[in-house]
PDB file of C-alpha atoms in Angstrom:
ATOM      1  CA  MET A   1       0.000   0.000   0.000  1.00 62.00           C
ATOM      2  CA  ASP A   2       1.439   3.353  -1.051  1.00 62.00           C
ATOM      3  CA  GLY A   3      -0.008   5.552   1.728  1.00 61.00           C
ATOM      4  CA  LYS A   4      -1.640   7.864  -0.816  1.00 70.00           C
ATOM      5  CA  SER A   5      -4.380   6.156  -2.774  1.00 72.00           C
ATOM      6  CA  GLY A   6      -3.886   2.385  -2.791  1.00 70.00           C
ATOM      7  CA  TYR A   7      -6.375   0.069  -1.123  1.00 71.00           C
ATOM      8  CA  ALA A   8      -8.055  -3.305  -1.583  1.00 73.00           C
ATOM      9  CA  THR A   9     -11.703  -4.304  -1.330  1.00 74.00           C
ATOM     10  CA  THR A  10     -13.837  -7.425  -1.434  1.00 79.00           C
ATOM     11  CA  GLY A  11     -17.002  -7.689  -3.519  1.00 80.00           C
ATOM     12  CA  SER A  12     -19.246  -7.774  -0.437  1.00 80.00           C
ATOM     13  CA  ALA A  13     -19.202  -8.002   3.354  1.00 81.00           C
ATOM     14  CA  VAL A  14     -17.017 -10.915   4.493  1.00 82.00           C
ATOM     15  CA  VAL A  15     -18.555 -11.388   7.953  1.00 82.00           C
ATOM     16  CA  ASP A  16     -21.988 -10.927   9.493  1.00 84.00           C
ATOM     17  CA  THR A  17     -21.175  -8.331  12.143  1.00 84.00           C
ATOM     18  CA  THR A  18     -24.377  -9.062  14.103  1.00 84.00           C
ATOM     19  CA  ASP A  19     -23.054 -12.562  14.888  1.00 88.00           C
ATOM     20  CA  SER A  20     -19.709 -13.807  16.205  1.00 88.00           C
ATOM     21  CA  PHE A  21     -16.731 -13.187  13.913  1.00 86.00           C
ATOM     22  CA  THR A  22     -12.954 -13.082  13.877  1.00 88.00           C
ATOM     23  CA  LEU A  23     -10.760 -11.229  11.377  1.00 87.00           C
ATOM     24  CA  GLY A  24      -6.999 -11.644  11.201  1.00 87.00           C
ATOM     25  CA  VAL A  25      -4.274  -9.902   9.214  1.00 86.00           C
ATOM     26  CA  VAL A  26      -0.520  -9.453   9.168  1.00 88.00           C
ATOM     27  CA  VAL A  27       0.527  -5.829   8.701  1.00 86.00           C
ATOM     28  CA  ARG A  28       3.899  -4.121   8.505  1.00 86.00           C
ATOM     29  CA  LEU A  29       3.880  -0.329   8.508  1.00 82.00           C
ATOM     30  CA  ALA A  30       6.559   1.250   6.316  1.00 82.00           C
ATOM     31  CA  ASP A  31       7.023   4.252   8.613  1.00 79.00           C
ATOM     32  CA  SER A  32       8.363   4.020  12.151  1.00 79.00           C
ATOM     33  CA  GLU A  33       6.465   7.242  12.971  1.00 81.00           C
ATOM     34  CA  PRO A  34       3.402   7.653  10.709  1.00 79.00           C
ATOM     35  CA  ALA A  35       2.231  11.262  10.294  1.00 73.00           C
ATOM     36  CA  GLY A  36      -1.321  10.329  11.299  1.00 68.00           C
ATOM     37  CA  PRO A  37      -3.661   7.388  11.837  1.00 75.00           C
ATOM     38  CA  VAL A  38      -3.500   4.588   9.257  1.00 75.00           C
ATOM     39  CA  THR A  39      -6.355   2.183   8.638  1.00 72.00           C
ATOM     40  CA  VAL A  40      -5.629  -1.492   8.187  1.00 76.00           C
ATOM     41  CA  ARG A  41      -9.223  -2.472   7.424  1.00 72.00           C
ATOM     42  CA  PHE A  42     -12.866  -1.591   7.956  1.00 73.00           C
ATOM     43  CA  GLN A  43     -16.305  -2.819   6.986  1.00 73.00           C
ATOM     44  CA  PRO A  44     -19.015  -0.183   6.552  1.00 77.00           C
ATOM     45  CA  GLY A  45     -22.654  -0.148   7.507  1.00 79.00           C
ATOM     46  CA  LYS A  46     -25.199   2.107   5.845  1.00 82.00           C
ATOM     47  CA  HIS A  47     -24.261   5.226   7.834  1.00 80.00           C
ATOM     48  CA  THR A  48     -20.874   4.616   9.456  1.00 79.00           C
ATOM     49  CA  ASP A  49     -18.069   2.065   9.626  1.00 80.00           C
ATOM     50  CA  VAL A  50     -19.203  -0.916  11.713  1.00 81.00           C
ATOM     51  CA  PHE A  51     -15.621  -1.657  12.713  1.00 82.00           C
ATOM     52  CA  THR A  52     -12.228  -0.134  11.975  1.00 83.00           C
ATOM     53  CA  VAL A  53      -8.752  -1.482  12.769  1.00 85.00           C
ATOM     54  CA  ARG A  54      -6.065   1.183  12.725  1.00 85.00           C
ATOM     55  CA  HIS A  55      -2.776   2.359  14.142  1.00 85.00           C
ATOM     56  CA  ASP A  56      -2.948   5.741  15.874  1.00 87.00           C
ATOM     57  CA  PRO A  57       0.547   7.202  16.303  1.00 86.00           C
ATOM     58  CA  SER A  58      -0.689   9.932  18.678  1.00 89.00           C
ATOM     59  CA  VAL A  59      -1.280   7.225  21.330  1.00 88.00           C
ATOM     60  CA  HIS A  60       1.283   4.698  19.984  1.00 87.00           C
ATOM     61  CA  ALA A  61      -1.357   1.981  19.732  1.00 89.00           C
ATOM     62  CA  TRP A  62      -3.227  -0.392  17.476  1.00 89.00           C
ATOM     63  CA  GLN A  63      -6.965   0.155  17.896  1.00 89.00           C
ATOM     64  CA  LEU A  64     -10.266  -1.552  17.204  1.00 89.00           C
ATOM     65  CA  VAL A  65     -13.052   1.039  16.871  1.00 88.00           C
ATOM     66  CA  MET A  66     -16.718  -0.024  16.856  1.00 85.00           C
ATOM     67  CA  PRO A  67     -19.750   2.299  17.009  1.00 87.00           C
ATOM     68  CA  ARG A  68     -22.679   1.361  19.250  1.00 88.00           C
ATOM     69  CA  LYS A  69     -25.162   2.050  16.392  1.00 88.00           C
ATOM     70  CA  ASP A  70     -24.971   2.344  12.599  1.00 84.00           C
ATOM     71  CA  ARG A  71     -25.458   6.101  12.480  1.00 84.00           C
ATOM     72  CA  ALA A  72     -23.166   9.064  11.976  1.00 82.00           C
ATOM     73  CA  GLY A  73     -21.853  10.410  15.275  1.00 85.00           C
ATOM     74  CA  ALA A  74     -22.798   7.299  17.281  1.00 87.00           C
ATOM     75  CA  PRO A  75     -20.776   6.723  20.458  1.00 91.00           C
ATOM     76  CA  GLU A  76     -17.780   4.477  19.767  1.00 88.00           C
ATOM     77  CA  VAL A  77     -16.013   1.805  21.787  1.00 90.00           C
ATOM     78  CA  VAL A  78     -12.236   1.857  21.288  1.00 90.00           C
ATOM     79  CA  VAL A  79      -9.981  -0.922  22.559  1.00 91.00           C
ATOM     80  CA  SER A  80      -6.240  -0.803  22.013  1.00 87.00           C
ATOM     81  CA  ARG A  81      -2.832  -2.418  22.446  1.00 88.00           C
ATOM     82  CA  SER A  82       0.287  -0.259  22.702  1.00 85.00           C
ATOM     83  CA  GLU A  83       3.009  -1.146  20.228  1.00 83.00           C
ATOM     84  CA  ALA A  84       5.315   0.939  18.095  1.00 75.00           C
ATOM     85  CA  PRO A  85       5.235   0.404  14.313  1.00 76.00           C
ATOM     86  CA  ASP A  86       8.097  -1.650  12.949  1.00 76.00           C
ATOM     87  CA  GLY A  87       9.104   0.904  10.303  1.00 78.00           C
ATOM     88  CA  GLY A  88       9.279  -1.612   7.461  1.00 76.00           C
ATOM     89  CA  GLU A  89      11.611  -3.948   9.372  1.00 81.00           C
ATOM     90  CA  GLY A  90      10.807  -7.441  10.581  1.00 79.00           C
ATOM     91  CA  PRO A  91       7.809  -9.684   9.975  1.00 84.00           C
ATOM     92  CA  GLY A  92       5.134  -7.133  10.900  1.00 86.00           C
ATOM     93  CA  HIS A  93       2.369  -7.619  13.438  1.00 87.00           C
ATOM     94  CA  ARG A  94      -0.403 -10.186  13.558  1.00 89.00           C
ATOM     95  CA  LEU A  95      -3.663  -8.404  14.350  1.00 88.00           C
ATOM     96  CA  ALA A  96      -6.903 -10.218  15.093  1.00 89.00           C
ATOM     97  CA  VAL A  97     -10.226  -8.741  16.106  1.00 88.00           C
ATOM     98  CA  ALA A  98     -13.055 -10.793  17.521  1.00 88.00           C
ATOM     99  CA  TYR A  99     -16.675 -10.153  18.379  1.00 86.00           C
ATOM    100  CA  ASP A 100     -18.291 -12.857  20.504  1.00 88.00           C
ATOM    101  CA  ASP A 101     -22.067 -12.518  20.256  1.00 88.00           C
ATOM    102  CA  ALA A 102     -22.637 -15.084  23.042  1.00 88.00           C
ATOM    103  CA  THR A 103     -20.650 -13.056  25.619  1.00 89.00           C
ATOM    104  CA  ASP A 104     -21.145  -9.605  24.023  1.00 88.00           C
ATOM    105  CA  ARG A 105     -17.379  -8.923  24.041  1.00 89.00           C
ATOM    106  CA  ILE A 106     -14.939  -7.442  21.549  1.00 88.00           C
ATOM    107  CA  LYS A 107     -11.209  -8.160  21.664  1.00 90.00           C
ATOM    108  CA  LEU A 108      -8.145  -6.929  19.849  1.00 90.00           C
ATOM    109  CA  HIS A 109      -5.234  -9.372  19.704  1.00 90.00           C
ATOM    110  CA  LEU A 110      -1.726  -8.198  18.825  1.00 89.00           C
ATOM    111  CA  ASP A 111       0.814 -10.893  18.004  1.00 88.00           C
ATOM    112  CA  GLY A 112      -1.450 -13.433  19.717  1.00 84.00           C
ATOM    113  CA  CYS A 113      -1.955 -11.562  22.979  1.00 83.00           C
ATOM    114  CA  THR A 114      -4.693  -9.405  24.437  1.00 85.00           C
ATOM    115  CA  ASN A 115      -5.253  -7.643  27.762  1.00 85.00           C
ATOM    116  CA  ASP A 116      -7.959  -5.747  29.657  1.00 85.00           C
ATOM    117  CA  GLY A 117      -7.356  -2.555  27.637  1.00 84.00           C
ATOM    118  CA  ALA A 118      -7.944  -4.496  24.414  1.00 87.00           C
ATOM    119  CA  THR A 119     -11.235  -6.036  25.563  1.00 87.00           C
ATOM    120  CA  ALA A 120     -14.647  -4.448  26.131  1.00 88.00           C
ATOM    121  CA  SER A 121     -18.297  -5.237  26.621  1.00 85.00           C
ATOM    122  CA  PHE A 122     -20.149  -4.702  23.358  1.00 86.00           C
ATOM    123  CA  PRO A 123     -23.771  -5.888  23.297  1.00 86.00           C
ATOM    124  CA  GLY A 124     -25.416  -6.042  19.882  1.00 81.00           C
ATOM    125  CA  SER A 125     -22.981  -5.224  17.098  1.00 82.00           C
ATOM    126  CA  PRO A 126     -24.638  -3.229  14.279  1.00 80.00           C
ATOM    127  CA  PRO A 127     -25.128  -4.870  10.865  1.00 80.00           C
ATOM    128  CA  SER A 128     -22.646  -4.294   8.069  1.00 83.00           C
ATOM    129  CA  SER A 129     -23.820  -3.832   4.514  1.00 80.00           C
ATOM    130  CA  GLY A 130     -20.562  -3.024   2.755  1.00 78.00           C
ATOM    131  CA  ALA A 131     -17.472  -4.764   1.471  1.00 78.00           C
ATOM    132  CA  LEU A 132     -14.357  -5.260   3.586  1.00 77.00           C
ATOM    133  CA  ARG A 133     -11.869  -2.511   2.741  1.00 78.00           C
ATOM    134  CA  ILE A 134      -8.142  -2.740   3.405  1.00 73.00           C
ATOM    135  CA  GLY A 135      -5.736   0.189   3.512  1.00 71.00           C
ATOM    136  CA  ARG A 136      -7.979   3.249   3.912  1.00 61.00           C
ATOM    137  CA  SER A 137     -11.036   4.524   5.791  1.00 63.00           C
ATOM    138  CA  HIS A 138     -13.879   6.998   5.590  1.00 57.00           C
ATOM    139  CA  VAL A 139     -12.823  10.457   6.724  1.00 54.00           C
ATOM    140  CA  GLY A 140     -15.718  12.894   6.709  1.00 53.00           C
ATOM    141  CA  ASP A 141     -17.346  12.610   3.288  1.00 57.00           C
ATOM    142  CA  GLY A 142     -14.215  11.241   1.627  1.00 54.00           C
ATOM    143  CA  ARG A 143     -11.458   8.678   2.062  1.00 59.00           C
ATOM    144  CA  GLY A 144      -8.260   8.931   4.036  1.00 56.00           C
ATOM    145  CA  ASP A 145      -5.972   7.384   6.642  1.00 69.00           C
ATOM    146  CA  HIS A 146      -4.259   5.449   3.831  1.00 65.00           C
ATOM    147  CA  LEU A 147      -1.901   2.703   4.941  1.00 73.00           C
ATOM    148  CA  HIS A 148       1.742   2.920   3.922  1.00 74.00           C
ATOM    149  CA  GLY A 149       3.100  -0.600   4.261  1.00 79.00           C
ATOM    150  CA  ASP A 150       2.325  -4.241   3.624  1.00 78.00           C
ATOM    151  CA  VAL A 151      -0.765  -6.334   4.344  1.00 79.00           C
ATOM    152  CA  ASP A 152      -0.762 -10.125   4.152  1.00 82.00           C
ATOM    153  CA  GLU A 153      -2.699 -13.177   5.299  1.00 81.00           C
ATOM    154  CA  VAL A 154      -6.152 -11.582   5.547  1.00 81.00           C
ATOM    155  CA  GLN A 155      -8.459 -14.137   7.185  1.00 83.00           C
ATOM    156  CA  ALA A 156     -12.132 -14.042   8.168  1.00 80.00           C
ATOM    157  CA  TYR A 157     -14.084 -16.507  10.315  1.00 81.00           C
ATOM    158  CA  ALA A 158     -17.763 -16.593  11.252  1.00 80.00           C
ATOM    159  CA  VAL A 159     -16.935 -17.595  14.848  1.00 71.00           C
ATOM    160  CA  ALA A 160     -15.241 -16.130  17.900  1.00 63.00           C
ATOM    161  CA  PRO A 161     -11.894 -17.861  18.514  1.00 60.00           C
ATOM    162  CA  ARG A 162     -11.246 -20.419  21.204  1.00 53.00           C
ATOM    163  CA  ALA A 163      -7.556 -19.513  21.140  1.00 47.00           C
ATOM    164  CA  VAL A 164      -5.426 -16.973  19.350  1.00 48.00           C
ATOM    165  CA  TRP A 165      -2.008 -18.251  18.341  1.00 43.00           C
ATOM    166  CA  SER A 166       1.054 -16.105  18.192  1.00 43.00           C
ATOM    167  CA  THR A 167       4.165 -16.177  16.056  1.00 43.00           C
ATOM    168  CA  PRO A 168       6.311 -19.242  16.826  1.00 41.00           C
ATOM    169  CA  THR A 169       8.817 -18.557  19.593  1.00 40.00           C
ATOM    170  CA  THR A 170      11.238 -21.141  18.167  1.00 41.00           C
ATOM    171  CA  ASP A 171      11.227 -23.395  15.118  1.00 40.00           C
ATOM    172  CA  GLY A 172       8.184 -25.631  15.440  1.00 39.00           C
ATOM    173  CA  ALA A 173       7.024 -24.130  18.749  1.00 37.00           C
ATOM    174  CA  VAL A 174       3.797 -22.156  19.040  1.00 39.00           C
ATOM    175  CA  ARG A 175       2.573 -20.463  22.169  1.00 41.00           C
ATOM    176  CA  CYS A 176      -0.954 -19.470  23.064  1.00 39.00           C
ATOM    177  CA  CYS A 177      -1.218 -16.196  24.921  1.00 42.00           C
ATOM    178  CA  THR A 178      -4.940 -16.067  25.552  1.00 40.00           C
ATOM    179  CA  THR A 179      -8.125 -17.974  25.115  1.00 38.00           C
ATOM    180  CA  ALA A 180     -11.218 -16.213  23.930  1.00 38.00           C
ATOM    181  CA  GLY A 181     -14.845 -17.092  24.041  1.00 38.00           C
TER     182      GLY A 181
END
């Protein structure tokens, strides 16, 4: 992604946001200090984005942003994990977001781990009617927050995870940092 105009999109919504879902991606930001927020992905509703995953350099954190209702100006729930961008070096970060309809919880996982600041109560996720977009977001009436970096391994599941796996700690070894659900 070039940070100016590039983005990717699916033909339609990839998950039903009113039911449990998990979305995963590997992202490597090209800049060690982005000038402003960069959007990894979002899926719109009719009036607002139903969820957005972004890096906000003003708070040095990856964030999952979800509005309480599908309407402009609706109150948002933001969960985050602090982590500096890798500046185009290394393997990038594994980001996963999960909504568990049974427990009414959202979680943001970074490199397989989550914590209390990356988890929140979220009863009744609004419906999404738009395609999954990668590399930019809605900003006012236009587009912006373009991602400058690489995106790989985009995955979508119609369930909340039982476990989120991290990058192997040694050849052939995998560790599980948290269970979800």
